mmCIF file of N, CA and C in Angstrom:
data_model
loop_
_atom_site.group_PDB
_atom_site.id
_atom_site.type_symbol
_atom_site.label_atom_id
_atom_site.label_comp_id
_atom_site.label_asym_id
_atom_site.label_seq_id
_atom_site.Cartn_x
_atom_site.Cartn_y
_atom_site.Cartn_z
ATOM 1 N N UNK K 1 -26.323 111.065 158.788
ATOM 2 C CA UNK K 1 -27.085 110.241 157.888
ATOM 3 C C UNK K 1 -27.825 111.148 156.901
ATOM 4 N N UNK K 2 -28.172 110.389 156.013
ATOM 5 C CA UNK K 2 -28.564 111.429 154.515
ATOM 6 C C UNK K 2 -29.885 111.478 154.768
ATOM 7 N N UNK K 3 -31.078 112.318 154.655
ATOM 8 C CA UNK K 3 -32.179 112.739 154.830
ATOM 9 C C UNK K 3 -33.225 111.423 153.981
ATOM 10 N N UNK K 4 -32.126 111.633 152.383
ATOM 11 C CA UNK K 4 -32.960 110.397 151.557
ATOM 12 C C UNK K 4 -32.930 108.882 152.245
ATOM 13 N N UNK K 5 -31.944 108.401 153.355
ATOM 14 C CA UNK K 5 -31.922 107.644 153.766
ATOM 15 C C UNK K 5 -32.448 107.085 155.348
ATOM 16 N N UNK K 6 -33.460 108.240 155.441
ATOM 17 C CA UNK K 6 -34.028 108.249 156.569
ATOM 18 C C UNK K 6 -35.735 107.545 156.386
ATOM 19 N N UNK K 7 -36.146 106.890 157.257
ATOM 20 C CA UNK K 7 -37.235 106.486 157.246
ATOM 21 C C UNK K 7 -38.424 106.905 157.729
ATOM 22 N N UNK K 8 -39.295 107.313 157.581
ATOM 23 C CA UNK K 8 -40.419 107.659 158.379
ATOM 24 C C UNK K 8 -41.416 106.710 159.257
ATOM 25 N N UNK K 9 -41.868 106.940 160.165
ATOM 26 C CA UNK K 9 -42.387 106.313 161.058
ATOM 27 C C UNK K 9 -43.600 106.908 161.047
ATOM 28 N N UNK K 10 -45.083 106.161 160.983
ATOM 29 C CA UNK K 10 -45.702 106.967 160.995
ATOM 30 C C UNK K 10 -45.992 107.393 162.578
ATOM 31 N N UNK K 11 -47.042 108.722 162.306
ATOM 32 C CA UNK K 11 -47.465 109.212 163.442
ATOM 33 C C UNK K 11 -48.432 108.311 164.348
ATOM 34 N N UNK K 12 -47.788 107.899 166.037
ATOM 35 C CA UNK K 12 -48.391 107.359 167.116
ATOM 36 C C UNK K 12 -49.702 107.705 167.142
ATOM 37 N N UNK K 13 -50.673 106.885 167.631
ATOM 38 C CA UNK K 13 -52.063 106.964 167.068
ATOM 39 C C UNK K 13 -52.615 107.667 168.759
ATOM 40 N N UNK K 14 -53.303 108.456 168.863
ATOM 41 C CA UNK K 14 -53.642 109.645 170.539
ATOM 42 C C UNK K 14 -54.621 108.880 170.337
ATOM 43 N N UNK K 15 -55.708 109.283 171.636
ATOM 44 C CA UNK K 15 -56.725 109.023 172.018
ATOM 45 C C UNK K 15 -57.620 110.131 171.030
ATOM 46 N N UNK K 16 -57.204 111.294 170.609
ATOM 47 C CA UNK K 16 -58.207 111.758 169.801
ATOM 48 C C UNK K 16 -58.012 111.338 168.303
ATOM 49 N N UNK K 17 -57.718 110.111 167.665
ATOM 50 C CA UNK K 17 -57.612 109.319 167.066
ATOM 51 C C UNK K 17 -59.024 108.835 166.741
ATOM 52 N N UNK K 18 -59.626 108.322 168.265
ATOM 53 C CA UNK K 18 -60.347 107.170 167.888
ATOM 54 C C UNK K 18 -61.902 107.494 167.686
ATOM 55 N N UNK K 19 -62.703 106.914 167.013
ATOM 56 C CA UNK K 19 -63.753 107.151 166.748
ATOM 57 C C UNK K 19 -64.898 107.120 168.059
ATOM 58 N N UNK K 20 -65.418 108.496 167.982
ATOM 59 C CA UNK K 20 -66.532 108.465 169.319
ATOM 60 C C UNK K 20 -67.640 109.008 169.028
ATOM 61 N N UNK K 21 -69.035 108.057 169.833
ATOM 62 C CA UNK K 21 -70.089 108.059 169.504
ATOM 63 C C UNK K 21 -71.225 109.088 170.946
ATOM 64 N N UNK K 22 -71.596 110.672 170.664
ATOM 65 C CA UNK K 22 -72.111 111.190 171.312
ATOM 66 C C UNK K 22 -73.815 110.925 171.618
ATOM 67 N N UNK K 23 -74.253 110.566 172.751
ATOM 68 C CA UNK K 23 -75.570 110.614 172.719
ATOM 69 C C UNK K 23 -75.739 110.628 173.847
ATOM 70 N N UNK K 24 -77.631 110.774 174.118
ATOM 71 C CA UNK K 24 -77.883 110.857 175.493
ATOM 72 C C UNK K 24 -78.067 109.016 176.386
ATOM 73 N N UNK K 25 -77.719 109.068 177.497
ATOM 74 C CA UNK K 25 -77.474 108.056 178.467
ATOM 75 C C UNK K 25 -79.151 107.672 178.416
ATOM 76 N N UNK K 26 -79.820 106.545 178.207
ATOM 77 C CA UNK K 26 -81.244 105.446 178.958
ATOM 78 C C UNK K 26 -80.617 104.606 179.714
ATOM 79 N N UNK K 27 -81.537 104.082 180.406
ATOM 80 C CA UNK K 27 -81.918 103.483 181.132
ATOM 81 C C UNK K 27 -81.087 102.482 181.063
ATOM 82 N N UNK K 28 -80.906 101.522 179.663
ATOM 83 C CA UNK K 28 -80.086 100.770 179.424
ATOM 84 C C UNK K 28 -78.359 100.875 179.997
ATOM 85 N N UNK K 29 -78.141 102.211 180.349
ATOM 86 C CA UNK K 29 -76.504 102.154 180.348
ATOM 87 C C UNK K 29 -76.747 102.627 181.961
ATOM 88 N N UNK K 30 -77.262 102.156 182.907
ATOM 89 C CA UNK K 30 -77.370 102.542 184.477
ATOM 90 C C UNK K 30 -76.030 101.561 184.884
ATOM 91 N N UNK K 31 -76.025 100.449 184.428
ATOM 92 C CA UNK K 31 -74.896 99.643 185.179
ATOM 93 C C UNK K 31 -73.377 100.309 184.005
ATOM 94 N N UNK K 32 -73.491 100.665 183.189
ATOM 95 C CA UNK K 32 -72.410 101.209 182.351
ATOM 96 C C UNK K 32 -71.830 102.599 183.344
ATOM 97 N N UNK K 33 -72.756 103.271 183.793
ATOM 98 C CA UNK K 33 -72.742 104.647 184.168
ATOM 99 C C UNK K 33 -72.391 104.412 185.584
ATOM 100 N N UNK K 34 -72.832 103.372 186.281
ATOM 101 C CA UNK K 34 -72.495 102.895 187.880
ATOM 102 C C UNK K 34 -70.881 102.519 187.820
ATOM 103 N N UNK K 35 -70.641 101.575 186.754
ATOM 104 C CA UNK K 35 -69.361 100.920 186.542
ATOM 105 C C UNK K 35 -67.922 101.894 186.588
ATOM 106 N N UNK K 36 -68.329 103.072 185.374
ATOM 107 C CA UNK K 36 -67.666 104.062 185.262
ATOM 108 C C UNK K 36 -67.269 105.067 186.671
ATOM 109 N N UNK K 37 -68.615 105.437 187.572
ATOM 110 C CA UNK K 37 -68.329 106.205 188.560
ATOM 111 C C UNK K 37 -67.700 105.507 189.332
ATOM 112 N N UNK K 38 -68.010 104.192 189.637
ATOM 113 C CA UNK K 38 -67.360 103.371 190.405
ATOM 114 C C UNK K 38 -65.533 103.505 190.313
ATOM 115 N N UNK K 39 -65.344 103.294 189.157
ATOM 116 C CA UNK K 39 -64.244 103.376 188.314
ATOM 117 C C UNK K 39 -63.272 104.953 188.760
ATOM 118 N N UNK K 40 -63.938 106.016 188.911
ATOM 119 C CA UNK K 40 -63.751 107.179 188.608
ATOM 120 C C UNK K 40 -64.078 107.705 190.626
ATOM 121 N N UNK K 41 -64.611 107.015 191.563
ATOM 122 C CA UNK K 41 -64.258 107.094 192.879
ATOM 123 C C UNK K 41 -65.124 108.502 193.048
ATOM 124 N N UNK K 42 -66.391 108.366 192.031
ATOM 125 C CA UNK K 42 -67.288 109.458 192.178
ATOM 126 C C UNK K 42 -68.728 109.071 191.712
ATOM 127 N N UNK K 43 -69.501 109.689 192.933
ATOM 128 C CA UNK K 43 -71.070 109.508 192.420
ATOM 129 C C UNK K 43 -71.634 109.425 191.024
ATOM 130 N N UNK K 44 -72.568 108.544 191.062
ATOM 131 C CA UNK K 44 -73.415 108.918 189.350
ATOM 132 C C UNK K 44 -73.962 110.090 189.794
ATOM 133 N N UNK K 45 -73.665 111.189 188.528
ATOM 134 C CA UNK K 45 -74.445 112.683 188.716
ATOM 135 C C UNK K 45 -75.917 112.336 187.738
ATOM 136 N N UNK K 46 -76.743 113.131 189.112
ATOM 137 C CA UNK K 46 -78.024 113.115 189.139
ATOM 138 C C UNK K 46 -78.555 113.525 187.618
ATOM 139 N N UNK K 47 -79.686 113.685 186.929
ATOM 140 C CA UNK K 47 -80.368 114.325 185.744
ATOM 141 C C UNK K 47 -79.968 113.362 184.356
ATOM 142 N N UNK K 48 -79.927 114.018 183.663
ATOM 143 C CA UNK K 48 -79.925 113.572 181.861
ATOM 144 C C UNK K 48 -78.675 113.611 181.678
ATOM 145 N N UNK K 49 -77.953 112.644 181.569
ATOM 146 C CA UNK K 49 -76.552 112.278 181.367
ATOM 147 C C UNK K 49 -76.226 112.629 179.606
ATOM 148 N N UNK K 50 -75.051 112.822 179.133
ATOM 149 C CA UNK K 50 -74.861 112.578 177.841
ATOM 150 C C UNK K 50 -73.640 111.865 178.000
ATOM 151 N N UNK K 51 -73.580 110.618 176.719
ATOM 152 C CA UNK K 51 -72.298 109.818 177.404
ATOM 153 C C UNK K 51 -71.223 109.756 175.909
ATOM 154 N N UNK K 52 -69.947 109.466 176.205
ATOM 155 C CA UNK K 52 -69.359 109.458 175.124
ATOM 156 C C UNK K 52 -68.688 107.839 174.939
ATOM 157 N N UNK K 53 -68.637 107.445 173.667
ATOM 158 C CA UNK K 53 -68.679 106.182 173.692
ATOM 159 C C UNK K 53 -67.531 105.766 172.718
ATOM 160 N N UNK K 54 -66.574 104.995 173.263
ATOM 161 C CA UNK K 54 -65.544 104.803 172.399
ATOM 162 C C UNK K 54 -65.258 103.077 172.132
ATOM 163 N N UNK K 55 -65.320 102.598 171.059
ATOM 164 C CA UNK K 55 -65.334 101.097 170.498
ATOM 165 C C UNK K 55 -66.195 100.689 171.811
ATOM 166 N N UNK K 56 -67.330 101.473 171.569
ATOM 167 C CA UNK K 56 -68.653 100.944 172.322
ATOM 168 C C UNK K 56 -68.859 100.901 173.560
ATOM 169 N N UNK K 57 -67.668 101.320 174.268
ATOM 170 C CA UNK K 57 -67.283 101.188 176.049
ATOM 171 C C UNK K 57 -68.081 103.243 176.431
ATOM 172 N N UNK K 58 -68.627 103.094 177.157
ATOM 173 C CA UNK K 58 -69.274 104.386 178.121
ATOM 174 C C UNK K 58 -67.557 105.004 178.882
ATOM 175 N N UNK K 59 -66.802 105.910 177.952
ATOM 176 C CA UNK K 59 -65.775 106.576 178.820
ATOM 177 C C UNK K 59 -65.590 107.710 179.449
ATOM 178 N N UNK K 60 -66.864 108.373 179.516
ATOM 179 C CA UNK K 60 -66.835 109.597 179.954
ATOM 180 C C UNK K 60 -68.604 110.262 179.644
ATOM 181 N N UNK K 61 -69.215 111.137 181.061
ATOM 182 C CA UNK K 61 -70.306 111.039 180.506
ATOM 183 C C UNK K 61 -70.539 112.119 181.557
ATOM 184 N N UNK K 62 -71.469 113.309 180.921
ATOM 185 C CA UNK K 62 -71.784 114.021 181.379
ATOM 186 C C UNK K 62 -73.268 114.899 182.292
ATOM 187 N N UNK K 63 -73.736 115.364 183.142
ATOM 188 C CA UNK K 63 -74.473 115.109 183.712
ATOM 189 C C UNK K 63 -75.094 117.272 182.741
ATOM 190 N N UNK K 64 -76.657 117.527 182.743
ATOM 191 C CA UNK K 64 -76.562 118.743 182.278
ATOM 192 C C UNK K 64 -76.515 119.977 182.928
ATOM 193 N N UNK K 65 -75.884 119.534 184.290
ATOM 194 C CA UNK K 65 -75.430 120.480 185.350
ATOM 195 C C UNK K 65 -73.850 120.453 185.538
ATOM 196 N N UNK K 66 -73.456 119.956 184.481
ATOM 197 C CA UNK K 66 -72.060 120.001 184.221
ATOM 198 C C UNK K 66 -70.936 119.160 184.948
ATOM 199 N N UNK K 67 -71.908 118.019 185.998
ATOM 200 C CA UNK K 67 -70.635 117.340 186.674
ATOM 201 C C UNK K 67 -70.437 116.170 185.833
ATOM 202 N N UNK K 68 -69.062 115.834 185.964
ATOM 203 C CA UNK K 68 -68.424 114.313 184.896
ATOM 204 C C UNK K 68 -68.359 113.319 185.509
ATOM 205 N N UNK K 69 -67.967 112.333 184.957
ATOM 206 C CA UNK K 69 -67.385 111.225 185.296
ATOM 207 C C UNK K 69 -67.043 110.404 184.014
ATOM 208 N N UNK K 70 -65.479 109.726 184.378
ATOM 209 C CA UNK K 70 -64.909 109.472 183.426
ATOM 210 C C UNK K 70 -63.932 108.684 182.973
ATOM 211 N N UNK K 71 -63.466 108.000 182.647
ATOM 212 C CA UNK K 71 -62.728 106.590 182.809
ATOM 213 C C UNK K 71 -61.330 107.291 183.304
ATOM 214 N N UNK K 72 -60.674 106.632 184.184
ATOM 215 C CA UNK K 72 -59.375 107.342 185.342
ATOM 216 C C UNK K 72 -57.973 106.831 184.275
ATOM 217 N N UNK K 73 -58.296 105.997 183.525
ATOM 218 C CA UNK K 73 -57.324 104.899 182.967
ATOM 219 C C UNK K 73 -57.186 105.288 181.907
ATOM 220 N N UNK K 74 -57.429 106.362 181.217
ATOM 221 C CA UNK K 74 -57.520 106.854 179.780
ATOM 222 C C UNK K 74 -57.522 108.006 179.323
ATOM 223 N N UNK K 75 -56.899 109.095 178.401
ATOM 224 C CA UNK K 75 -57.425 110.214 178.214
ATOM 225 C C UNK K 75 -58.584 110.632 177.898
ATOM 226 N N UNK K 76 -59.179 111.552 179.048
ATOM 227 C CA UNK K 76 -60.833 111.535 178.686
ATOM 228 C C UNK K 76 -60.833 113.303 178.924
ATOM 229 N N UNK K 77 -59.767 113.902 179.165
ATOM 230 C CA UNK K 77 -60.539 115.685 179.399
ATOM 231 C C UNK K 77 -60.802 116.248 178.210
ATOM 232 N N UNK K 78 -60.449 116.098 176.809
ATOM 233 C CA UNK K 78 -61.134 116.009 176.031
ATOM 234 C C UNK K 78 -62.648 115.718 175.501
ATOM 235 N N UNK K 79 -62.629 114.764 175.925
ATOM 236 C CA UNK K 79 -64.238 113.892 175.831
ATOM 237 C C UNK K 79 -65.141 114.944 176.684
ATOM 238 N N UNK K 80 -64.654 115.160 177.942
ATOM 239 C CA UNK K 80 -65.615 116.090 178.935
ATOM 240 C C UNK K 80 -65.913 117.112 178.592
ATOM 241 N N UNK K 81 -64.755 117.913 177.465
ATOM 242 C CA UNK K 81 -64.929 119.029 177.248
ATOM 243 C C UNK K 81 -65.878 118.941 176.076
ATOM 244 N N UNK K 82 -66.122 118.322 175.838
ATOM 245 C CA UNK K 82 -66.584 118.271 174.098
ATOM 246 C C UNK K 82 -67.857 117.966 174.837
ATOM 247 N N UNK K 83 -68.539 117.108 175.607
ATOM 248 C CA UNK K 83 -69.619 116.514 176.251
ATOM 249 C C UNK K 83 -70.309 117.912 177.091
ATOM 250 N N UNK K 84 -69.538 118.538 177.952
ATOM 251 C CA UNK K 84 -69.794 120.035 178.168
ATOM 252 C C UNK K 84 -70.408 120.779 177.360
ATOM 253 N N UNK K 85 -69.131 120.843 176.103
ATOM 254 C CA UNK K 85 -70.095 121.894 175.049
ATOM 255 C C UNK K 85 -71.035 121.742 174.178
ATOM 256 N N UNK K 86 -71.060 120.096 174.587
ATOM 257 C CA UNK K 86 -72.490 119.777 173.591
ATOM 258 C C UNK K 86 -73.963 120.209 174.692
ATOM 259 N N UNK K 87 -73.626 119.201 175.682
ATOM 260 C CA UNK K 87 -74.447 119.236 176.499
ATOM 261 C C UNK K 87 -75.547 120.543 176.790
ATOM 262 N N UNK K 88 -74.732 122.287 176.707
ATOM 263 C CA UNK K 88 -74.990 122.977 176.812
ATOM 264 C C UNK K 88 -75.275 123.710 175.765
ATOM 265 N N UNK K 89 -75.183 123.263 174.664
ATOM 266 C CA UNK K 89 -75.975 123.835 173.340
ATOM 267 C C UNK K 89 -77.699 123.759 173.263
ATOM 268 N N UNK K 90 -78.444 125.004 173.697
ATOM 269 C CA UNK K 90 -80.030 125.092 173.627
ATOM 270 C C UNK K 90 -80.325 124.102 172.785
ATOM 271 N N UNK K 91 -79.996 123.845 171.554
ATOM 272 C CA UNK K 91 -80.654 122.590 170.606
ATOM 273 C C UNK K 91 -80.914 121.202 171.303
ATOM 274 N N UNK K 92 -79.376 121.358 171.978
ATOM 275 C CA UNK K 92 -79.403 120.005 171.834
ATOM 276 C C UNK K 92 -80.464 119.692 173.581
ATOM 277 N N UNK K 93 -80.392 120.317 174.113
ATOM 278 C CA UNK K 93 -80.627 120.101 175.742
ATOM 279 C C UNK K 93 -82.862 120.153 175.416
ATOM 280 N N UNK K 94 -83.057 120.605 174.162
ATOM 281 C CA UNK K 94 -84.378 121.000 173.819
ATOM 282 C C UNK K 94 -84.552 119.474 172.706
ATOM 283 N N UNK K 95 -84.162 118.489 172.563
ATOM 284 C CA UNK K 95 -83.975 117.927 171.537
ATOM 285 C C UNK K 95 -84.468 116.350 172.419
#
């Protein structure tokens, strides 16, 4: 087949696609953060959580002793890693 007669498809849309919202975890997201560990077949980690938030859902969220938890159903080692290296930036942990 001729190249000019080929079609393009665009590119499949990843999980690092989608728009995500970094901040620290209140009080407000305890049943978000229960739901998730629940989800994830692991304790809520203790301290100042930072959570990552995708079309508004809590998918991954980090504790500032570095343990995760994180939606099992989705690509999230990304998210952890990024939540890691925020988490541990002096600014932000002083902020």
């Amino acid at each position: 087949m001729s190249p000019r007669f080929r079609t393009q498809r665009p590119a499949p849309l990843t999980p690092r696609d989608e728009a995500v919202s970094v901040r620290r975890a209140t009080a407000a997201d305890q049943w978000a953060l229960w739901r998730l560990a629940h989800r994830d077949t692991r304790p809520v980690p203790c301290g100042e959580m930072w959570v990552a938030e995708v079309d508004g859902l809590i998918v991954a969220a980090v504790a500032a002793s570095g343990e995760a938890i994180a939606e099992p159903f989705r690509s999230t080692d990304h998210l952890v890693r990024m939540l890691r290296a925020y988490a541990s930036l002096p600014d932000v942990l002083a902020a």
